[in-house]
CSV table of C-alpha atoms in Angstrom, one decimal:
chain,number,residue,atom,x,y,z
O,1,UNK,CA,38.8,61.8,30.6
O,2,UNK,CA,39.2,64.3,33.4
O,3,UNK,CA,37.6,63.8,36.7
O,4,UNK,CA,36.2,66.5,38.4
O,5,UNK,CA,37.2,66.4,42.6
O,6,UNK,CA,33.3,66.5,43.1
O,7,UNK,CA,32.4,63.5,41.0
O,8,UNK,CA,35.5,62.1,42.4
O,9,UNK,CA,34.1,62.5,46.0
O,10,UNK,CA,30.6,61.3,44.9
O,11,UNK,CA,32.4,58.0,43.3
O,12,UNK,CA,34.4,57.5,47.0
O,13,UNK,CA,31.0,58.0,49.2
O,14,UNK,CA,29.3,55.0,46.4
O,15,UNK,CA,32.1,52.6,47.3
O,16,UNK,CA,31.8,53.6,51.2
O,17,UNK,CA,28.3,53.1,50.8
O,18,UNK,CA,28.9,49.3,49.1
O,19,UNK,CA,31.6,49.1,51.7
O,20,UNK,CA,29.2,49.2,54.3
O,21,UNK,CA,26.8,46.8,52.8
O,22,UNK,CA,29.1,44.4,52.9
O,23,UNK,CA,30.6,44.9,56.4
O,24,UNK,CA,27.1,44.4,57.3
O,25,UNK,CA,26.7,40.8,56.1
O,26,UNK,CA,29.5,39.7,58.7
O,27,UNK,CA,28.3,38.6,61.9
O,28,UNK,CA,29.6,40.5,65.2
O,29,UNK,CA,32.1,38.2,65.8
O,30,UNK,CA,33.4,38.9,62.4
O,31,UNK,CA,32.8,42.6,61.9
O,32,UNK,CA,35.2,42.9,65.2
O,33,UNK,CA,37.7,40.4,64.3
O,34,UNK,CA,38.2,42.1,60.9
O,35,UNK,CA,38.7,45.5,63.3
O,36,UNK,CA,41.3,44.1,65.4
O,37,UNK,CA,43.3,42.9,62.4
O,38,UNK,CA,43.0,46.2,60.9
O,39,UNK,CA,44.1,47.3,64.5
O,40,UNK,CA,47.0,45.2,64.6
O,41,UNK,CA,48.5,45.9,61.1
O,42,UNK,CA,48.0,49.6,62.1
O,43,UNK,CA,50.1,49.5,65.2
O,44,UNK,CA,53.1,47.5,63.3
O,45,UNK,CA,53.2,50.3,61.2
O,46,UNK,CA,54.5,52.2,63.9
O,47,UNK,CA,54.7,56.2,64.4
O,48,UNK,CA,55.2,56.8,60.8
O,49,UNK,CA,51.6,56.3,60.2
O,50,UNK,CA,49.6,59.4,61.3
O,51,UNK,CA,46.8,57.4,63.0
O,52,UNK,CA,49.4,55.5,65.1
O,53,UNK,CA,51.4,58.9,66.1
O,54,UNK,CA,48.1,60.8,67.1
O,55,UNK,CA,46.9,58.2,69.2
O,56,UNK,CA,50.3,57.8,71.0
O,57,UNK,CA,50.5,61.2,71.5
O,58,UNK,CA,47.2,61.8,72.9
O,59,UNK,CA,47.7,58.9,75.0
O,60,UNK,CA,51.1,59.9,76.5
O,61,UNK,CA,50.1,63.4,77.3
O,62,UNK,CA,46.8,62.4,78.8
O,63,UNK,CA,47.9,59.6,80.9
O,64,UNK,CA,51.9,60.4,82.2
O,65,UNK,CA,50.7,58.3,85.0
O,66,UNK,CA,51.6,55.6,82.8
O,67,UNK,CA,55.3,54.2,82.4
O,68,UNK,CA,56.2,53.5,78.8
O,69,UNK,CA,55.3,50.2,78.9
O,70,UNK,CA,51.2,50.4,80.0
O,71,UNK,CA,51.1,53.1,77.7
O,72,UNK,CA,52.1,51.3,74.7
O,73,UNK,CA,49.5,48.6,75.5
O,74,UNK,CA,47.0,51.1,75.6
O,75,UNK,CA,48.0,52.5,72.4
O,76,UNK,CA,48.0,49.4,70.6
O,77,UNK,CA,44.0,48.3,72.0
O,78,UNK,CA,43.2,51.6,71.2
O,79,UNK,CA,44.1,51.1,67.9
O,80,UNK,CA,42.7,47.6,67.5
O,81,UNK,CA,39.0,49.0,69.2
O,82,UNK,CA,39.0,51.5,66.7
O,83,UNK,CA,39.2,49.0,64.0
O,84,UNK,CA,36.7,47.3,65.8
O,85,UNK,CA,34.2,50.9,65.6
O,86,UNK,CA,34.7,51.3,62.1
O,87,UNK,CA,34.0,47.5,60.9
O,88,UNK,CA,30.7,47.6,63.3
O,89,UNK,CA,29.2,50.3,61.6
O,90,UNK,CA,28.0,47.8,59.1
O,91,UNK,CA,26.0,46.4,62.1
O,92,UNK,CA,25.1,50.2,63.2
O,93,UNK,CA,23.2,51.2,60.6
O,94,UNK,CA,22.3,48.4,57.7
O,95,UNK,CA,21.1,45.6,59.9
O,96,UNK,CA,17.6,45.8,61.2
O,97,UNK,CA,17.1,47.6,64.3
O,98,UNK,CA,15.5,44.8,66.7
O,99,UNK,CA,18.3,42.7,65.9
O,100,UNK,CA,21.2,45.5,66.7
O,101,UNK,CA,19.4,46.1,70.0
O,102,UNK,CA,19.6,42.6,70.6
O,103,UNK,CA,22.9,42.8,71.6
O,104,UNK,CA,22.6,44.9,74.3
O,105,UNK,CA,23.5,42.9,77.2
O,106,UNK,CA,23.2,45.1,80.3
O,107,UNK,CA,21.9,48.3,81.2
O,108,UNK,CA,23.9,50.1,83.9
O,109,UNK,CA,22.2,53.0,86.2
O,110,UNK,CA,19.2,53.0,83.8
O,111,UNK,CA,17.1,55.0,87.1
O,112,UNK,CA,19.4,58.0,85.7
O,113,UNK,CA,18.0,58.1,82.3
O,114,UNK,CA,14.3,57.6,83.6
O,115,UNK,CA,14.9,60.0,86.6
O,116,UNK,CA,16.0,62.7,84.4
O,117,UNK,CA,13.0,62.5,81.9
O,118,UNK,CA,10.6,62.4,84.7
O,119,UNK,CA,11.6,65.7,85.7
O,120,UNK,CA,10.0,67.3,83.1
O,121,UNK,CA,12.8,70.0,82.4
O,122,UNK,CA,14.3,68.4,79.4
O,123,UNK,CA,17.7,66.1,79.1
O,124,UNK,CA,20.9,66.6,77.5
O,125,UNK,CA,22.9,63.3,76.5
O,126,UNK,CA,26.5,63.9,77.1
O,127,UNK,CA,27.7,61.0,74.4
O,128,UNK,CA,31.5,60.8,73.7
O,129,UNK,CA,33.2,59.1,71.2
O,130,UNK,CA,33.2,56.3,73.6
O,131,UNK,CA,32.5,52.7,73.0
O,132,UNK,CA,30.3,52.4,70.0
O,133,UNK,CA,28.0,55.1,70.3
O,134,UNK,CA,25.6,54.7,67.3
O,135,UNK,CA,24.4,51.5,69.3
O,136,UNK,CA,23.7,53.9,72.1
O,137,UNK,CA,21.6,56.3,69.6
O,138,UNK,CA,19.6,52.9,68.8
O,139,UNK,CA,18.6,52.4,71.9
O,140,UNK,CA,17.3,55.8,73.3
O,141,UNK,CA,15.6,56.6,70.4
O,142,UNK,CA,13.6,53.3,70.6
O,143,UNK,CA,12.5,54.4,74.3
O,144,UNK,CA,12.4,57.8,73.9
O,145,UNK,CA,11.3,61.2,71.9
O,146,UNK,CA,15.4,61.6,71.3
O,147,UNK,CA,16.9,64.7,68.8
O,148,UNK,CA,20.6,63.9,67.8
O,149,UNK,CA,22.9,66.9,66.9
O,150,UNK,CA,25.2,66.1,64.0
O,151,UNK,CA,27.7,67.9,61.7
O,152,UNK,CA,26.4,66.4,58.3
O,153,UNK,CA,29.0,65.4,55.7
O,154,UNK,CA,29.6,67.5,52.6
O,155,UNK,CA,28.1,64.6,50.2
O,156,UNK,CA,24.4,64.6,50.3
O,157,UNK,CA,24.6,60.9,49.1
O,158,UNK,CA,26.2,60.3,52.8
O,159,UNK,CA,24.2,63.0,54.7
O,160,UNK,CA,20.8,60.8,53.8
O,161,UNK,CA,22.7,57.2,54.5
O,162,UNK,CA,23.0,58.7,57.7
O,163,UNK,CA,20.0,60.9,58.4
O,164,UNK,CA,18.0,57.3,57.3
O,165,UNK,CA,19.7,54.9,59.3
O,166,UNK,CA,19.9,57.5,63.1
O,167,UNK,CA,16.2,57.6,62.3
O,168,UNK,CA,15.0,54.8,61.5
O,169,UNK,CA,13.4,54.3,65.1
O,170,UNK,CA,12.2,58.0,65.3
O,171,UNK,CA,15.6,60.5,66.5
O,172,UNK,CA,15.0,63.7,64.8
O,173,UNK,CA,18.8,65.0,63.1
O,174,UNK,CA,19.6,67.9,64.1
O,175,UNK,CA,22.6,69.8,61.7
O,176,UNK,CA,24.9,71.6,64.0
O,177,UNK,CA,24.1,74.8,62.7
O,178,UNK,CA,21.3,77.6,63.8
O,179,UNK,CA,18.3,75.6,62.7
O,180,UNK,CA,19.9,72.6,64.5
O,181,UNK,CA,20.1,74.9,67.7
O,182,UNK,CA,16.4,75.7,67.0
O,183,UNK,CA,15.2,71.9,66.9
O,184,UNK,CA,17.5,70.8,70.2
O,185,UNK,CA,16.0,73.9,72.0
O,186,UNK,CA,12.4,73.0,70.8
O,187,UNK,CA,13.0,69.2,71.8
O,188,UNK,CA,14.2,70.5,75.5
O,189,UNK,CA,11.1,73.1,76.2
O,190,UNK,CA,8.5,69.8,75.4
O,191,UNK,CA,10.9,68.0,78.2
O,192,UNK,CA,12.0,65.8,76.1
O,193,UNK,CA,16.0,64.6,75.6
O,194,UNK,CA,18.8,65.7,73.1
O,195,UNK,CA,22.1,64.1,72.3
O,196,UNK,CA,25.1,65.7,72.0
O,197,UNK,CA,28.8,64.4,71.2
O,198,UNK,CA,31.0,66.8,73.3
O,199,UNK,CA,34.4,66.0,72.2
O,200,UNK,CA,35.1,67.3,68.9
O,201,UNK,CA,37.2,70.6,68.4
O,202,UNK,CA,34.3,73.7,67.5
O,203,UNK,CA,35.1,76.5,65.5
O,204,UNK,CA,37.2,78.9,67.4
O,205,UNK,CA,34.0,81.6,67.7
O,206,UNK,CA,32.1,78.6,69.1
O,207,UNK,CA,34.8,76.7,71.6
O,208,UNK,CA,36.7,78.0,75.0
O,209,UNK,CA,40.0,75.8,76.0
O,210,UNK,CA,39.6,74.6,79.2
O,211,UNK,CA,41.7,71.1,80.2
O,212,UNK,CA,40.3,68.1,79.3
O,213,UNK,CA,43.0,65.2,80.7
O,214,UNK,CA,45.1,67.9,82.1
O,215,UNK,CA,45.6,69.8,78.9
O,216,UNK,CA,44.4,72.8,77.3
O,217,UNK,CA,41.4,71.8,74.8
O,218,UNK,CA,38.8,74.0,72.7
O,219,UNK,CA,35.7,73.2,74.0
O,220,UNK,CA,32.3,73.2,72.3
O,221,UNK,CA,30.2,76.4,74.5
O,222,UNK,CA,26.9,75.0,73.0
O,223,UNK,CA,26.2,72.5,75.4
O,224,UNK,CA,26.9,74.2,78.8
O,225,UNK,CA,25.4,77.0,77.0
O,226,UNK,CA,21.7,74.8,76.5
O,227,UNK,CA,22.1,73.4,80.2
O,228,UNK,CA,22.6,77.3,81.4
O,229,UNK,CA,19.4,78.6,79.1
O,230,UNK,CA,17.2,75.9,79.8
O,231,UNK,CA,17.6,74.0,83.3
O,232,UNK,CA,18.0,70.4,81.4
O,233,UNK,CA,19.2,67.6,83.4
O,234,UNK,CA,22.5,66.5,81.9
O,235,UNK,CA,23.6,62.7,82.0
O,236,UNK,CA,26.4,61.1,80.5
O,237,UNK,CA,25.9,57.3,78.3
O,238,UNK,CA,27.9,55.2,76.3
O,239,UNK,CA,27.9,52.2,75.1
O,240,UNK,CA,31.0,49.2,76.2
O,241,UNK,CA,32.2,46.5,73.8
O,242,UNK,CA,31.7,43.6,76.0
O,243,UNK,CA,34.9,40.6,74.8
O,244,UNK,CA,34.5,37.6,72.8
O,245,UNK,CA,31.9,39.4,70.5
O,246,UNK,CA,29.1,39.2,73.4
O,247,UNK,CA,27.4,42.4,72.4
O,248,UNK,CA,27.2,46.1,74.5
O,249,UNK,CA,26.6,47.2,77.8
O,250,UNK,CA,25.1,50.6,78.2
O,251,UNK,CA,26.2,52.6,80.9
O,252,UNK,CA,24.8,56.1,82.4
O,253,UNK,CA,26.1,58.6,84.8
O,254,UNK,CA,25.1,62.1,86.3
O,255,UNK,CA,27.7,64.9,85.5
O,256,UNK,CA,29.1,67.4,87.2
O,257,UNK,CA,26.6,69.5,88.2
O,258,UNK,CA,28.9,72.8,87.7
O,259,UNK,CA,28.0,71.7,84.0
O,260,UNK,CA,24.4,74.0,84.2
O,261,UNK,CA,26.4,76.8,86.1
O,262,UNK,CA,26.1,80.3,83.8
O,263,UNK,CA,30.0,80.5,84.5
O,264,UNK,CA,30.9,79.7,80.9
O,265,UNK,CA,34.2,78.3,82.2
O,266,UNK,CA,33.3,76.8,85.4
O,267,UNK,CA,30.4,74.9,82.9
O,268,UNK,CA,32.9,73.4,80.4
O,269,UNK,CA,34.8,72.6,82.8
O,270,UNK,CA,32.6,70.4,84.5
O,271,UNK,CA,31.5,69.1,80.8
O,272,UNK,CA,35.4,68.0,80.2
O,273,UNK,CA,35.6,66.7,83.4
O,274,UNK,CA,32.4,64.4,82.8
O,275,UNK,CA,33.8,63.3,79.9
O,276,UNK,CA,37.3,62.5,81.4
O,277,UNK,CA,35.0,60.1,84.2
O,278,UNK,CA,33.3,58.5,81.3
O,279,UNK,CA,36.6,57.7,79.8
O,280,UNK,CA,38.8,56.9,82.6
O,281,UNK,CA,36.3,53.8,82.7
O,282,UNK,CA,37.1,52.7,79.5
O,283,UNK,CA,40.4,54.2,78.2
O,284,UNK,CA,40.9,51.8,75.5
O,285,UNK,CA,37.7,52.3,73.6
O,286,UNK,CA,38.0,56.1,73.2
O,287,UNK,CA,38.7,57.9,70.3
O,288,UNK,CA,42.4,58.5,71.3
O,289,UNK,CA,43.6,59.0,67.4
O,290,UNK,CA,41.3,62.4,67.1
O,291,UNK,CA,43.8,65.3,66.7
O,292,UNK,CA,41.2,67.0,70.2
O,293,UNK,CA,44.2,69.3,71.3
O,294,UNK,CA,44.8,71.1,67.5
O,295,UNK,CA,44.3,74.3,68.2
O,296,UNK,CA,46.2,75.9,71.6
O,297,UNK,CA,45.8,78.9,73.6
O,298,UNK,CA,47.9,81.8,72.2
O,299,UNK,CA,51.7,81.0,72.8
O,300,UNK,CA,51.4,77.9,73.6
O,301,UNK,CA,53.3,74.8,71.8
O,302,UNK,CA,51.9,72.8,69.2
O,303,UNK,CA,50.4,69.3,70.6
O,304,UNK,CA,51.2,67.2,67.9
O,305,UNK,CA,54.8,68.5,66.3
């Protein structure tokens, strides 16, 4: 019997569906111990897995402070935190919201977020692929009107897992497309807040490269774009794996006020640079295996060849 590649897709989002369900029987302590040891076999595989290579490379060209040795400790916990993101996403969006948020240990510079919603003017979230960041979505969205931007998978099957599970405390979905521009610019006029994820590569019509880490990266020119149009406060959050399984600690900070400047450069800019301070915190737990340098200026080498 021949399989058509769209039932075959439809037949891969079922089992990353049952997948799920079961990651999200584990405890915490499980959940993240099964990450590390996906982690681990990962880095013995060594540069010859893709996953491995990207990571090493993004690492090396983003930190060549580092000697040789430091970075190859990095590499390796970034590896085994990423392992840790994907096995917690069982906990992220199957088990019941009051018991996610219960692991939420600390709140750090919470006066930002209130601060920046008293204002009035509306707030852009600044959320990078930093930590686990779905925890993060839990919690403003059970504290505050909150709209999420998101580029929705291809499978509808997946698109409603996670449209159901962002929501379940009240974030509106926004698709990153014109009618998602139209809800996030809705949600900012009423003063209320918007989260965006900064630190994926656009379309080329829709980026700028500007350095992020001291390289050249195409930049998303929607969110300094909002900031420019409307006047919204922009913050930065994310959310820390605390050791030993002990839960998250959610962090705020202000960025770079260039970041609302009408200078589209000057803007993103101050966006990547925002970003970089977020990460510089907590280098291990960013998404360091994302291919985020891909496309390059005009004449300029390939990143990852």
């Amino acid at each position: 019997m021949n399989v058509t590649e769209s039932e075959l897709k439809q037949v891969k989002a079922i089992l990353a569906v049952l997948v799920l369900g079961l990651l999200s029987l584990l405890p915490l302590k499980a959940s993240q111990g099964l990450g590390r040891w996906l982690g681990n076999r990962q880095w013995r595989k060594g540069e010859k897995a893709k996953m491995t290579f990207q990571t090493r490379r993004n690492i090396s060209r983003c930190f060549p402070e580092l000697d040789s040795d430091a970075q190859d400790q990095l590499v390796h916990e970034s590896l085994r935190q990423t392992g840790c993101s994907l096995c917690e996403m069982g906990m992220a969006w199957l088990w019941p919201a009051k018991r996610t948020l219960k692991k939420i240990r600390q709140i750090h510079n919470k006066e930002i977020v209130s601060e920046a919603v008293a204002q009035g003017k509306g707030v852009i979230l600044i959320a990078p692929h930093l930590g686990n960041w779905e925890v993060l979505n839990l919690w403003l969205s059970a504290h505050y009107p909150f709209t999420a931007m998101y580029k929705p998978p291809r499978l509808k099957l997946m698109d409603d897992l996670i449209k159901r599970m962002r929501a379940r405390l009240g974030t509106r979905m926004a698709p990153a497309d014109t009618r998602g521009v139209r809800m996030v610019m809705k949600a900012l006029r009423r003063g209320e807040m918007v989260g965006i994820l900064p630190d994926q590569e656009p379309e080329a019509s829709g980026g700028i490269h500007v350095p992020f880490f001291g390289n050249q990266a195409l930049t998303m020119k929607l969110l300094p774009q909002l900031a420019a149009q409307t006047g919204a406060v922009v913050i930065c959050g994310y959310a820390e794996r605390l050791p030993q399984a002990e839960g998250f600690d959610l962090h705020f900070r202000r960025a770079e006020h260039e970041i609302n400047s009408k200078d589209l450069i000057q803007a993103a800019t101050a966006m990547n640079r925002s970003v970089e301070a977020c990460v510089r915190a907590l280098p291990a737990q960013y998404q360091w295996e994302y291919r985020r340098f891909s496309h390059q200026p005009e004449g300029m080498p390939r990143f990852y060849d």
